[in-house]
PDB file of C-alpha atoms and ligand atoms in Angstrom:
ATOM      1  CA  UNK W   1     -12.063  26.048  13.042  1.00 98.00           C
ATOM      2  CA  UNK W   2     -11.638  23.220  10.686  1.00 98.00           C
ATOM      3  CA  UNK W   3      -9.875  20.211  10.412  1.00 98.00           C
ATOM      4  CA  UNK W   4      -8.852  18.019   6.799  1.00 98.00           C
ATOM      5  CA  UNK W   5      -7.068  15.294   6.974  1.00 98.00           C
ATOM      6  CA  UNK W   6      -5.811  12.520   4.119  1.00 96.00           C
ATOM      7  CA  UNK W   7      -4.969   9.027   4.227  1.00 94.00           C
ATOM      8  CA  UNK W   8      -3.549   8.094   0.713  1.00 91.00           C
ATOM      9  CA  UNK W   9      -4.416   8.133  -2.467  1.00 90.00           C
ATOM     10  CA  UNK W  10      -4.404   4.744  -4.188  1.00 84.00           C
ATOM     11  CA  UNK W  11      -6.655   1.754  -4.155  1.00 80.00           C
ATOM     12  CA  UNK W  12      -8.274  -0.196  -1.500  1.00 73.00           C
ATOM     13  CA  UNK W  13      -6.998  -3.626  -1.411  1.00 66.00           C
ATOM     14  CA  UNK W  14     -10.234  -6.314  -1.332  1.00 58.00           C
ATOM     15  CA  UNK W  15      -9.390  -6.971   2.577  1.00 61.00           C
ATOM     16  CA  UNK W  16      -9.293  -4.300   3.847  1.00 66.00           C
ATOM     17  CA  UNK W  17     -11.894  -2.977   6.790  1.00 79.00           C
ATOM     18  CA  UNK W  18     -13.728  -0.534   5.374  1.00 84.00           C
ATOM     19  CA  UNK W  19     -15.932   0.385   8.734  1.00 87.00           C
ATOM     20  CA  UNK W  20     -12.302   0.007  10.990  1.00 88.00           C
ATOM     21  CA  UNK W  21     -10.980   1.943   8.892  1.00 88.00           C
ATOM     22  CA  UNK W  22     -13.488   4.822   8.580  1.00 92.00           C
ATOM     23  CA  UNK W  23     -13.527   4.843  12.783  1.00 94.00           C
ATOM     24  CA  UNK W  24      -9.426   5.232  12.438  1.00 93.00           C
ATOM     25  CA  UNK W  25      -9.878   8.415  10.274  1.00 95.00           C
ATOM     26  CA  UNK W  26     -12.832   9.696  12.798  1.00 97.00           C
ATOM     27  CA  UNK W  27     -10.482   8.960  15.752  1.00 97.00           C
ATOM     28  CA  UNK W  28      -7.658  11.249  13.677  1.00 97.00           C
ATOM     29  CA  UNK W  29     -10.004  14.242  13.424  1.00 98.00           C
ATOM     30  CA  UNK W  30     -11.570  13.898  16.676  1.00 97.00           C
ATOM     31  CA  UNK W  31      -7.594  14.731  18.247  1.00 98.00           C
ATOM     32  CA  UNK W  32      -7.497  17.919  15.915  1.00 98.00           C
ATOM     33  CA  UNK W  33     -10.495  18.473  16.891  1.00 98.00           C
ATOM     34  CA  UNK W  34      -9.705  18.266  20.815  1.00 98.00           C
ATOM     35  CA  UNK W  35      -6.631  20.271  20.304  1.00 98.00           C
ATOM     36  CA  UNK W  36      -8.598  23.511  18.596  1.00 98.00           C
ATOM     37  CA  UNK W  37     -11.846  23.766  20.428  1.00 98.00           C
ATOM     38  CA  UNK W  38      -9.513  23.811  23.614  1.00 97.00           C
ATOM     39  CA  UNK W  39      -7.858  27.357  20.902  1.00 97.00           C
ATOM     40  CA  UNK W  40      -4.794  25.428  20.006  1.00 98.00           C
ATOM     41  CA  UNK W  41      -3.085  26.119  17.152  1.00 98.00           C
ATOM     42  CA  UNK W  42      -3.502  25.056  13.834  1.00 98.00           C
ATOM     43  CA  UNK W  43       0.064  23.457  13.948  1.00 98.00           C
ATOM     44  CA  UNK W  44      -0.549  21.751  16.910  1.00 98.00           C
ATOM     45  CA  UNK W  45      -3.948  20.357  15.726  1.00 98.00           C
ATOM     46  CA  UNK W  46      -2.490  18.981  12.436  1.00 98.00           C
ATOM     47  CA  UNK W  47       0.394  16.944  13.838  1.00 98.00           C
ATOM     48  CA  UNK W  48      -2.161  15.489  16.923  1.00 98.00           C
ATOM     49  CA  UNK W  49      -4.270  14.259  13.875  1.00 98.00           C
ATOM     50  CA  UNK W  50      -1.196  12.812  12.038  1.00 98.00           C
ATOM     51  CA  UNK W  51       0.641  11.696  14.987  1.00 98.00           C
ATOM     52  CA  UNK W  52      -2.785   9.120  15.839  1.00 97.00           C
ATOM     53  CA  UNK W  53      -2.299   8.167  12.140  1.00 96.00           C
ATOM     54  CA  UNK W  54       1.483   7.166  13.060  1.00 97.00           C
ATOM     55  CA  UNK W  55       0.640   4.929  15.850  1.00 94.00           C
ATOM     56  CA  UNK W  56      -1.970   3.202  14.094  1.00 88.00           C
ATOM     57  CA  UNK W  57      -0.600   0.152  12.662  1.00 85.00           C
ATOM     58  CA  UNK W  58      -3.260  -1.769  10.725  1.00 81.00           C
ATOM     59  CA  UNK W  59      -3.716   0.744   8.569  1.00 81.00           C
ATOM     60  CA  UNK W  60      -1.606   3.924   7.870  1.00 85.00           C
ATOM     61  CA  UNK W  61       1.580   4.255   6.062  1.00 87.00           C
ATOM     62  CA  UNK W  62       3.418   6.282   8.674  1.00 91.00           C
ATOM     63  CA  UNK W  63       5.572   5.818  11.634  1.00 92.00           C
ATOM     64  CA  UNK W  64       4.752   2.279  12.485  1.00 92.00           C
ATOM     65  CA  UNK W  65       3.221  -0.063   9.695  1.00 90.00           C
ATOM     66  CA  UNK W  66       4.649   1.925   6.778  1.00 92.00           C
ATOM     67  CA  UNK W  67       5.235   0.803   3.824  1.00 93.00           C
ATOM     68  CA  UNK W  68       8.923  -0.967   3.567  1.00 95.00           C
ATOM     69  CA  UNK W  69      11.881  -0.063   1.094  1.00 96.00           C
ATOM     70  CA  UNK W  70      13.202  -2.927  -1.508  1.00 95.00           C
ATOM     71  CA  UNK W  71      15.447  -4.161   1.222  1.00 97.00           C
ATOM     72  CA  UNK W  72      12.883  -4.524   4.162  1.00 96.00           C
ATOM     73  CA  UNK W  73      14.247  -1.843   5.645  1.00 98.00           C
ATOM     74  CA  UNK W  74      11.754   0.829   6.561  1.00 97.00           C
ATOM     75  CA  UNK W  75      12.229   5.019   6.057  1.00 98.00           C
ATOM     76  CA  UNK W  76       9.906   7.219   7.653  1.00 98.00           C
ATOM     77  CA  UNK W  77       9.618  11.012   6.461  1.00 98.00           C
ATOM     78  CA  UNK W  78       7.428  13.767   7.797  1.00 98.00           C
ATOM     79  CA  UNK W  79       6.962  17.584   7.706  1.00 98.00           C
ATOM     80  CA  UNK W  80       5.251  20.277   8.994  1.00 99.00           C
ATOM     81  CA  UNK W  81       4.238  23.920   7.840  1.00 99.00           C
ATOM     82  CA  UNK W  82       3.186  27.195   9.878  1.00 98.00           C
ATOM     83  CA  UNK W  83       0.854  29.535   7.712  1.00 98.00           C
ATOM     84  CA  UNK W  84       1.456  32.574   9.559  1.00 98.00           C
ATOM     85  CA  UNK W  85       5.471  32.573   9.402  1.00 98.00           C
ATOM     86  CA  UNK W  86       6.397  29.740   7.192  1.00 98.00           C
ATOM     87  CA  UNK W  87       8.374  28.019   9.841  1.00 98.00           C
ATOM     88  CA  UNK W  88       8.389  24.772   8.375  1.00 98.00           C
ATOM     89  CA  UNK W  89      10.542  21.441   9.901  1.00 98.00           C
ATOM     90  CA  UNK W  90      10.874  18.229   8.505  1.00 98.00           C
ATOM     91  CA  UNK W  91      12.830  14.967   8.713  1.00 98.00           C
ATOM     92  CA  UNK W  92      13.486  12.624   5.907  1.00 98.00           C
ATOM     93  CA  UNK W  93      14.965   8.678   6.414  1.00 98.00           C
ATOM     94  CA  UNK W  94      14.261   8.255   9.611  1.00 98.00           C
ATOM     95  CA  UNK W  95      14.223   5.031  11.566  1.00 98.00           C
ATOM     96  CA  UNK W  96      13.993   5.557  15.192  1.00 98.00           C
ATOM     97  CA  UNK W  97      11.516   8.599  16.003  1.00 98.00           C
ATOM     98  CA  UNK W  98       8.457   6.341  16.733  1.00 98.00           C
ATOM     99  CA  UNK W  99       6.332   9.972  15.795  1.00 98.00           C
ATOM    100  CA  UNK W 100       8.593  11.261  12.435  1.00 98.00           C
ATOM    101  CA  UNK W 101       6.142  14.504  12.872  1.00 98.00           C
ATOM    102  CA  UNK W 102       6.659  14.830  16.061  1.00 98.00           C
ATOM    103  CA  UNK W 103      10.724  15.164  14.584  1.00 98.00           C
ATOM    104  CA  UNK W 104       9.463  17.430  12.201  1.00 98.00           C
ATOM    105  CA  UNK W 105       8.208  19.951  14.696  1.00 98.00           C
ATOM    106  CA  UNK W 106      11.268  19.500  16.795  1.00 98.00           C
ATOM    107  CA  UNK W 107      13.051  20.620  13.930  1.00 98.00           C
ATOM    108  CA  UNK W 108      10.833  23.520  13.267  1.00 98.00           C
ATOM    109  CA  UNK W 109      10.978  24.509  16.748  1.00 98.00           C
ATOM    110  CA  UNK W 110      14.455  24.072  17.934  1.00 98.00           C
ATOM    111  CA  UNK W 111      16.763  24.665  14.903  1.00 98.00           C
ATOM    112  CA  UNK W 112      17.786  26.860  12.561  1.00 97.00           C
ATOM    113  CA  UNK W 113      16.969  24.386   9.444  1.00 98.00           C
ATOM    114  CA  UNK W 114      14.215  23.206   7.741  1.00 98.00           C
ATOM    115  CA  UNK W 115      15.384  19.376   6.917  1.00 98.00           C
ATOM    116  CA  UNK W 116      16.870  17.020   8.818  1.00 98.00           C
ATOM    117  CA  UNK W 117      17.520  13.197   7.551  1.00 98.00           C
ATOM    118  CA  UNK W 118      18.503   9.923   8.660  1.00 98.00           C
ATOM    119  CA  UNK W 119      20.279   8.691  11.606  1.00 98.00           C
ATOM    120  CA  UNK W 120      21.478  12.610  12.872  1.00 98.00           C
ATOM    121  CA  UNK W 121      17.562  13.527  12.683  1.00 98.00           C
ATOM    122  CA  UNK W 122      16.743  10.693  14.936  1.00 98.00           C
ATOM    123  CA  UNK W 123      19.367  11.517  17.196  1.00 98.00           C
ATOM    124  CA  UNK W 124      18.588  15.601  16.996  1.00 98.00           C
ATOM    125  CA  UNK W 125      15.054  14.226  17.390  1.00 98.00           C
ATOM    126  CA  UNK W 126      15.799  12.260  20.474  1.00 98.00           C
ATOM    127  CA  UNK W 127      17.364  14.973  21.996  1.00 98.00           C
ATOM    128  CA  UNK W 128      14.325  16.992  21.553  1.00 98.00           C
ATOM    129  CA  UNK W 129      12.642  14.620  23.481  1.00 98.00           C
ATOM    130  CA  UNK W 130      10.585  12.365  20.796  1.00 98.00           C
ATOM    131  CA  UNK W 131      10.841   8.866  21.550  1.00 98.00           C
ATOM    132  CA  UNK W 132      12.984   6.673  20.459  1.00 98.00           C
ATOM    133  CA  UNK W 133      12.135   2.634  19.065  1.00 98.00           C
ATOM    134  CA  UNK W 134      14.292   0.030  17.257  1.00 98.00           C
ATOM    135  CA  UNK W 135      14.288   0.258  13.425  1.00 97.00           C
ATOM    136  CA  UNK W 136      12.190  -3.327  13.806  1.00 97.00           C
ATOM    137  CA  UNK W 137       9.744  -1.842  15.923  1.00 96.00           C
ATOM    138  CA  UNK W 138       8.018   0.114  12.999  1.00 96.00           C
ATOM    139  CA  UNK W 139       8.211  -3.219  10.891  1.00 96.00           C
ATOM    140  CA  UNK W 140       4.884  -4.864  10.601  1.00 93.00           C
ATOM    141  CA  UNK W 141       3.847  -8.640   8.980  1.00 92.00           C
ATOM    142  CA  UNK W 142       1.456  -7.236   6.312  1.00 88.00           C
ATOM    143  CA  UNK W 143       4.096  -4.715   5.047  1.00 91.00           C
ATOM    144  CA  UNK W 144       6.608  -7.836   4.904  1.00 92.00           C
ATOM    145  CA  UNK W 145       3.812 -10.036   2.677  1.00 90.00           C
ATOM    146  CA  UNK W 146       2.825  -7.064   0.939  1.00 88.00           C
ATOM    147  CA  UNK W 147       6.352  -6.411  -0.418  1.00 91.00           C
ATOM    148  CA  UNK W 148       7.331 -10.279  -0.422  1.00 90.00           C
ATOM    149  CA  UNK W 149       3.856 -10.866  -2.594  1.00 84.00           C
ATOM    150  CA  UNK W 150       3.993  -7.651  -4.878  1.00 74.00           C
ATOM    151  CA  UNK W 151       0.383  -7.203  -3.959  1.00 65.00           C
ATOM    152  CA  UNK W 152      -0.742  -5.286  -6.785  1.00 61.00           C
ATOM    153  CA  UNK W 153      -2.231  -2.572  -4.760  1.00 60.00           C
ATOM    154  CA  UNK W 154      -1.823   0.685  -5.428  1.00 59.00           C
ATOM    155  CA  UNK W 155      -0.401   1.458  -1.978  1.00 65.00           C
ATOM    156  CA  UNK W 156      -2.514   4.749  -0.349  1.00 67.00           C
ATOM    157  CA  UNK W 157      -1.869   5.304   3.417  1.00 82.00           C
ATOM    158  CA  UNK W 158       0.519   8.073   3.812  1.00 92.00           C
ATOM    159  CA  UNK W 159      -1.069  10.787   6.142  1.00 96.00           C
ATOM    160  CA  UNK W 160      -1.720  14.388   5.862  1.00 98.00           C
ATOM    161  CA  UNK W 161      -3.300  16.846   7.628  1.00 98.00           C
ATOM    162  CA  UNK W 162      -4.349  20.640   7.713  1.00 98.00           C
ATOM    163  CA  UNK W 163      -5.633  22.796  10.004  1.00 98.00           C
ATOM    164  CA  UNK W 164      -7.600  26.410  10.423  1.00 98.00           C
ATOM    165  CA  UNK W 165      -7.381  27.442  14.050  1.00 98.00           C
ATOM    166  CA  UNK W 166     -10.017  30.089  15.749  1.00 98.00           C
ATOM    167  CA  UNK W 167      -7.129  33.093  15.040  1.00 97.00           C
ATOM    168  CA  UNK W 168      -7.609  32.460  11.423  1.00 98.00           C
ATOM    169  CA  UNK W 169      -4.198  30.360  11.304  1.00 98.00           C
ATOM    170  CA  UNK W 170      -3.333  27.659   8.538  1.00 98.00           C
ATOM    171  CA  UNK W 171      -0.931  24.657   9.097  1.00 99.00           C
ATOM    172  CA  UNK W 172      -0.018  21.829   7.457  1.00 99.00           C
ATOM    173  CA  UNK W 173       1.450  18.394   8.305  1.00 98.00           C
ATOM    174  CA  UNK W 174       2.585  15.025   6.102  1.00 98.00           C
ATOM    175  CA  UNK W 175       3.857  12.043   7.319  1.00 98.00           C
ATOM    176  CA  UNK W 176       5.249   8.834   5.568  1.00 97.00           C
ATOM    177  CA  UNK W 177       6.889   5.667   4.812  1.00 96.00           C
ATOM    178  CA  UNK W 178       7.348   6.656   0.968  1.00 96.00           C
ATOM    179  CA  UNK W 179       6.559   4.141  -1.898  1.00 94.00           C
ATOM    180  CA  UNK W 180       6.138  -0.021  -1.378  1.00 93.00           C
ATOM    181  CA  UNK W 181       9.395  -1.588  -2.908  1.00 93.00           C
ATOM    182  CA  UNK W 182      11.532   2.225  -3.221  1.00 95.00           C
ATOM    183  CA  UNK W 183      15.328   2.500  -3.028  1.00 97.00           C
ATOM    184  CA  UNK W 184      16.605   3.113   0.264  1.00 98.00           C
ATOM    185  CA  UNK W 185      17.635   6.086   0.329  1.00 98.00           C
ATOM    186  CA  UNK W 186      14.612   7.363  -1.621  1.00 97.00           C
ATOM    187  CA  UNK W 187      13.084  10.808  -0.888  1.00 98.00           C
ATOM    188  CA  UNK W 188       9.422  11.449  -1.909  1.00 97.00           C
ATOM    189  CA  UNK W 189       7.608  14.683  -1.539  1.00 98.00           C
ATOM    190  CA  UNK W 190       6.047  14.404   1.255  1.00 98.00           C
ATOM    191  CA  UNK W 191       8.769  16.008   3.399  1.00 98.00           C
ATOM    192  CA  UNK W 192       9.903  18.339   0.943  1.00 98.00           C
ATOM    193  CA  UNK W 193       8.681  22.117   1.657  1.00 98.00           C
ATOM    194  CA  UNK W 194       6.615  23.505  -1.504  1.00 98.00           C
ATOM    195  CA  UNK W 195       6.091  19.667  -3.068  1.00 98.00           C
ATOM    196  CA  UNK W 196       4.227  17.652  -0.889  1.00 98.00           C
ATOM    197  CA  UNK W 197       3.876  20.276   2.017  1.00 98.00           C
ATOM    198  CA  UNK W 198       2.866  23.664   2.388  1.00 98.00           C
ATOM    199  CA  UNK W 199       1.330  26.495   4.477  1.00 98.00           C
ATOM    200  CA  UNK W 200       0.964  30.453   4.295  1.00 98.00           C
ATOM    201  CA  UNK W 201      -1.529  32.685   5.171  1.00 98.00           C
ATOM    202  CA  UNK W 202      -3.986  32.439   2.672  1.00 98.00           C
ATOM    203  CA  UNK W 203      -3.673  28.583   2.076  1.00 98.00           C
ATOM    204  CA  UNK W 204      -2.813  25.125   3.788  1.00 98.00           C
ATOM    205  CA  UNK W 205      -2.085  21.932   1.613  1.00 98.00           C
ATOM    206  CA  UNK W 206      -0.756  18.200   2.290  1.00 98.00           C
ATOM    207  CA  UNK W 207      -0.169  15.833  -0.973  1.00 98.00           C
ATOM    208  CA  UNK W 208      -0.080  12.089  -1.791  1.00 97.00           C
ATOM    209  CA  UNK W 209       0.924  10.225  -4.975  1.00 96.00           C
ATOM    210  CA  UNK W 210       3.454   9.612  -6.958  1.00 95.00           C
ATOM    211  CA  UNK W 211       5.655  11.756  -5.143  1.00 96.00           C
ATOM    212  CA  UNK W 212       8.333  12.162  -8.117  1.00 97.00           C
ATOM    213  CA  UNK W 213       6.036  13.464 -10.119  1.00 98.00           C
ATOM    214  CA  UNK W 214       4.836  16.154  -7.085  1.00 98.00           C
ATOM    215  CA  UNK W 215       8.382  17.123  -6.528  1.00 98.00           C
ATOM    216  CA  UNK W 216       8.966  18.092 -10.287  1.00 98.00           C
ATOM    217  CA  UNK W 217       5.302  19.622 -10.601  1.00 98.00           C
ATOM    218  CA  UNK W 218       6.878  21.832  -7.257  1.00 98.00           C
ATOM    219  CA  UNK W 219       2.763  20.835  -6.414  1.00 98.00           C
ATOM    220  CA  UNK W 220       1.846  22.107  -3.405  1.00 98.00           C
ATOM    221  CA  UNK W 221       3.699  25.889  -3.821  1.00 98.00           C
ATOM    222  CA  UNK W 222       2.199  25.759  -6.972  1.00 98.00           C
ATOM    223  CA  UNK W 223      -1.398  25.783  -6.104  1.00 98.00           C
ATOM    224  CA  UNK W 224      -0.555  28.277  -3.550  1.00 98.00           C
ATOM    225  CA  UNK W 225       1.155  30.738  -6.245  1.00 98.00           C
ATOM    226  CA  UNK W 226      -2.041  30.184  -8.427  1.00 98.00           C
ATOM    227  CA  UNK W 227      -4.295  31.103  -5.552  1.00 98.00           C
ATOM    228  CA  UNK W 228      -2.393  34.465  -4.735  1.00 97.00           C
ATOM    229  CA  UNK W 229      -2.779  34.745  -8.278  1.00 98.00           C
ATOM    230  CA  UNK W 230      -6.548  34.885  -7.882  1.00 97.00           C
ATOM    231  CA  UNK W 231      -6.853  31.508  -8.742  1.00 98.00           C
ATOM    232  CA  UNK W 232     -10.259  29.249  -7.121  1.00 97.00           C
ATOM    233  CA  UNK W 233      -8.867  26.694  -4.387  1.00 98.00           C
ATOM    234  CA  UNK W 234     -10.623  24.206  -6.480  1.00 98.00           C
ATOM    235  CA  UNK W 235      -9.537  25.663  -9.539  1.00 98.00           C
ATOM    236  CA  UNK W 236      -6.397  25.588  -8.589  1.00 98.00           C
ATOM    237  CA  UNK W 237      -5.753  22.507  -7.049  1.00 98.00           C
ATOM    238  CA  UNK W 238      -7.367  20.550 -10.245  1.00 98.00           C
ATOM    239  CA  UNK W 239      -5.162  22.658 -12.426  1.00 98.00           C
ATOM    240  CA  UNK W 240      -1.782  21.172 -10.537  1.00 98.00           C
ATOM    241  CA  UNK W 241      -3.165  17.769 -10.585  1.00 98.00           C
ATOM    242  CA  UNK W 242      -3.630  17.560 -14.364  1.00 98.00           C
ATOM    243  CA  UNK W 243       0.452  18.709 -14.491  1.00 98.00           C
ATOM    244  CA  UNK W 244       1.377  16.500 -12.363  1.00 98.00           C
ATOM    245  CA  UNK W 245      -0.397  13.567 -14.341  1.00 98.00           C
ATOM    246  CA  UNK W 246       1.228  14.896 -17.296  1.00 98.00           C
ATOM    247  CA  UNK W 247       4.200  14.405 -16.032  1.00 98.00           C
ATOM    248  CA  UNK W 248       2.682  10.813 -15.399  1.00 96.00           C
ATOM    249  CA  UNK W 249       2.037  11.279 -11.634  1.00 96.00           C
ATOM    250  CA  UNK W 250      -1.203   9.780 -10.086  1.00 95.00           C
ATOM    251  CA  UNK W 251      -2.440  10.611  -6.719  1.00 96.00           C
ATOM    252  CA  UNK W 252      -4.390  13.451  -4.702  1.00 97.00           C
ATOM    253  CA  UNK W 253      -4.181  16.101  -1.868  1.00 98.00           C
ATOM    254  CA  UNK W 254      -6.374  18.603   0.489  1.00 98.00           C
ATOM    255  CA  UNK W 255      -6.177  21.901   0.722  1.00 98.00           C
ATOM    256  CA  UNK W 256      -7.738  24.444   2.902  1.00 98.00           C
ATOM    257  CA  UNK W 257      -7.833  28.368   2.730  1.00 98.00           C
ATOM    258  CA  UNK W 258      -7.987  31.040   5.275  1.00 97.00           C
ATOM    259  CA  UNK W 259     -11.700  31.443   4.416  1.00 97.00           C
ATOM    260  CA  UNK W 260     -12.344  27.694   5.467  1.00 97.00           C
ATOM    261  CA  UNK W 261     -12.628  26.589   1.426  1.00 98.00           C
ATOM    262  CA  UNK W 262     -11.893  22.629   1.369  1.00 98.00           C
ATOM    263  CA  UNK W 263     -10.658  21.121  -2.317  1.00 98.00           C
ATOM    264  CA  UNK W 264      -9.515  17.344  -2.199  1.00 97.00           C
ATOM    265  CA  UNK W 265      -9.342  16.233  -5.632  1.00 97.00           C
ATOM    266  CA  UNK W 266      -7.767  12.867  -6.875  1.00 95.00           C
ATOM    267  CA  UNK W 267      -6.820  10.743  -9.431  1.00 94.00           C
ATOM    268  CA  UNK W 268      -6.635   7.664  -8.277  1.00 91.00           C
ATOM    269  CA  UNK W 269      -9.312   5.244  -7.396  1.00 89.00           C
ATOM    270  CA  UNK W 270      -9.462   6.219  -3.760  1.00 88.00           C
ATOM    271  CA  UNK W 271      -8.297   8.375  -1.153  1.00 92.00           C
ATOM    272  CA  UNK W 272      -9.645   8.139   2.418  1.00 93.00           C
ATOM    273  CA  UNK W 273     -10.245  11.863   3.848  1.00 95.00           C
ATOM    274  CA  UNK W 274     -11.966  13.339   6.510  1.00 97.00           C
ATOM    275  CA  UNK W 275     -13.057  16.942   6.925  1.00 98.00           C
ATOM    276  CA  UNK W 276     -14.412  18.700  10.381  1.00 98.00           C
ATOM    277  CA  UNK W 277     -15.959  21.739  10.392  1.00 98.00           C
ATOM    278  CA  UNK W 278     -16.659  23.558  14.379  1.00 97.00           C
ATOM    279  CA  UNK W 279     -20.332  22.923  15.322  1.00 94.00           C
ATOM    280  CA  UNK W 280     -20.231  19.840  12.850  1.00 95.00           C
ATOM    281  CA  UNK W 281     -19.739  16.123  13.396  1.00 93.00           C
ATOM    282  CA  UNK W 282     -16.993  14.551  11.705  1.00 94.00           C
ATOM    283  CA  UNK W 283     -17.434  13.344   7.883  1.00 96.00           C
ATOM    284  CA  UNK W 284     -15.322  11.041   6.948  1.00 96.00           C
ATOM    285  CA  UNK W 285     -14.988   9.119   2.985  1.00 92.00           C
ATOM    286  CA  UNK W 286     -13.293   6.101   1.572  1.00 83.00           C
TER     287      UNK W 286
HETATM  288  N1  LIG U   1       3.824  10.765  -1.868  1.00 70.44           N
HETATM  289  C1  LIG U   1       4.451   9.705  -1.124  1.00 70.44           C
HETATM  290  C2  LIG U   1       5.841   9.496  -1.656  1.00 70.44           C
HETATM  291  O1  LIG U   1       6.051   9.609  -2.858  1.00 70.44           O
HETATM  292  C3  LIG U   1       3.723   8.403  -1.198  1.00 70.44           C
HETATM  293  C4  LIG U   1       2.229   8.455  -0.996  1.00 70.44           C
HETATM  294  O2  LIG U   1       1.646   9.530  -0.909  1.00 70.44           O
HETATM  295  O3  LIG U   1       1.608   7.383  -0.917  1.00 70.44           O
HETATM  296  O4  LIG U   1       6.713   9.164  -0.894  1.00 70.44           O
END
């Protein structure tokens, strides 16, 4: 059983708490943990981790505390990916759900589609049972200065996770508030099926970045064609990193495959990560 999960990749702005921040990304792993040593499913154990990220506030950019649109308006997307089927579910613009994974799995579970956005996710969403907030509720004071002050950070903080359960099973899960300063209306990759999240049998992967650049790369189907290719995980994912920088994308991702291989390359100065292995402690990076 093992358990990855992302937190951005960008650059750490000079205030922020490194050691706070390190505990936030044990805490994440620790509920994927708790969710496979008790045989949960990989699925299951991916959107535990990224629904903790959601909640967090100080530091994640998902659910609330993302990362706000040009207007101050705030548009959460998430997905998640099954391995062993490909049932995948996502939600894109959404400003209600207070746990946009939580949507995505509704989604996955419930319907017959794959992508759900804005207001009519929330309310499919709500009828699932996912809770339900005021748009201002997932609006936070540093996201306001941060936008208000063009803080020239590269902004990390969107969330991934994936997941290898005991029966061998892969998931993957992404969740986010998109880019500092985007377009309403503005779709990244991260809830996009094949760019910023995938999952088969063989391999699990959750991307951050520039997501234009990870859309147009088709990233994380990519690595996953190049490893049923007989393509290294490592290999692999370096190899769809350097396209999408040529197509002048920064940013990073993790990927885990069936035989509990980790790769988490990046491009930018940082990207917070965690991995845990069963019969391991938690390692965590900044
Ligand atoms: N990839 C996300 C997007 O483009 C942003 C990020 O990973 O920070 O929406």
């Amino acid at each position: 059983m093992i358990a990855v999960i992302h937190a951005g990749a960008g650059a750490f702005a000079p205030d922020e708490r490194h050691d706070d921040y390190r505990e936030a990304l044990t805490q994440a792993l620790q509920r994927a943990r708790e969710v496979l040593e008790r045989n949960g499913s990989a699925l299951d154990a991916a959107q535990a981790a990224v629904m903790f990220m959601e909640d967090e506030v100080d530091f994640f950019n998902a659910g609330r505390g993302a990362t706000l649109c040009n207007d101050g308006t705030v548009e959460l997307s998430a997905a998640v990916m099954r391995g062993s089927d490909r049932a995948a579910g996502a939600v894109a613009a959404v400003d209600r759900s207070r746990y946009p994974v939580q949507a995505a799995r509704a989604v996955l579970d419930r319907s017959a589609h794959v992508l759900l956005i804005g207001a009519a996710a929330d309310r499919y969403a709500a009828e699932a049972g996912v809770e339900q907030r005021e748009p201002t509720y997932f609006i936070t004071e540093r996201q306001q200065r941060r936008l208000r002050d063009a803080e020239p950070v590269f902004d990390h903080d969107t969330v991934g996770a994936v997941c290898l359960d005991a029966d061998g099973a892969l998931a993957a899960a992404t969740s986010t508030g998109g880019r500092r300063g985007q377009l309403p209306g503005r779709v990244g990759d991260s809830p996009l099926i094949g760019a910023g999240t995938w999952a088969d049998d063989v391999v699990a992967i959750s991307c951050t970045g520039e997501g234009e650049a990870f859309i147009r790369a088709g990233a994380a189907r990519q690595i996953a064609a190049l490893i049923h290719g007989g393509s290294q995980l490592d290999a692999a994912a370096e190899q769809v990193l350097d396209d999408v920088a040529a197509l002048g994308g920064k940013g990073g991702l993790i990927a885990l495959d069936r035989r509990g291989q980790v790769a988490m390359p990046v491009s930018t100065p940082a990207m917070p990560r965690g991995v845990w292995r069963s019969g391991e402690a938690p390692t965590v990076w900044i």
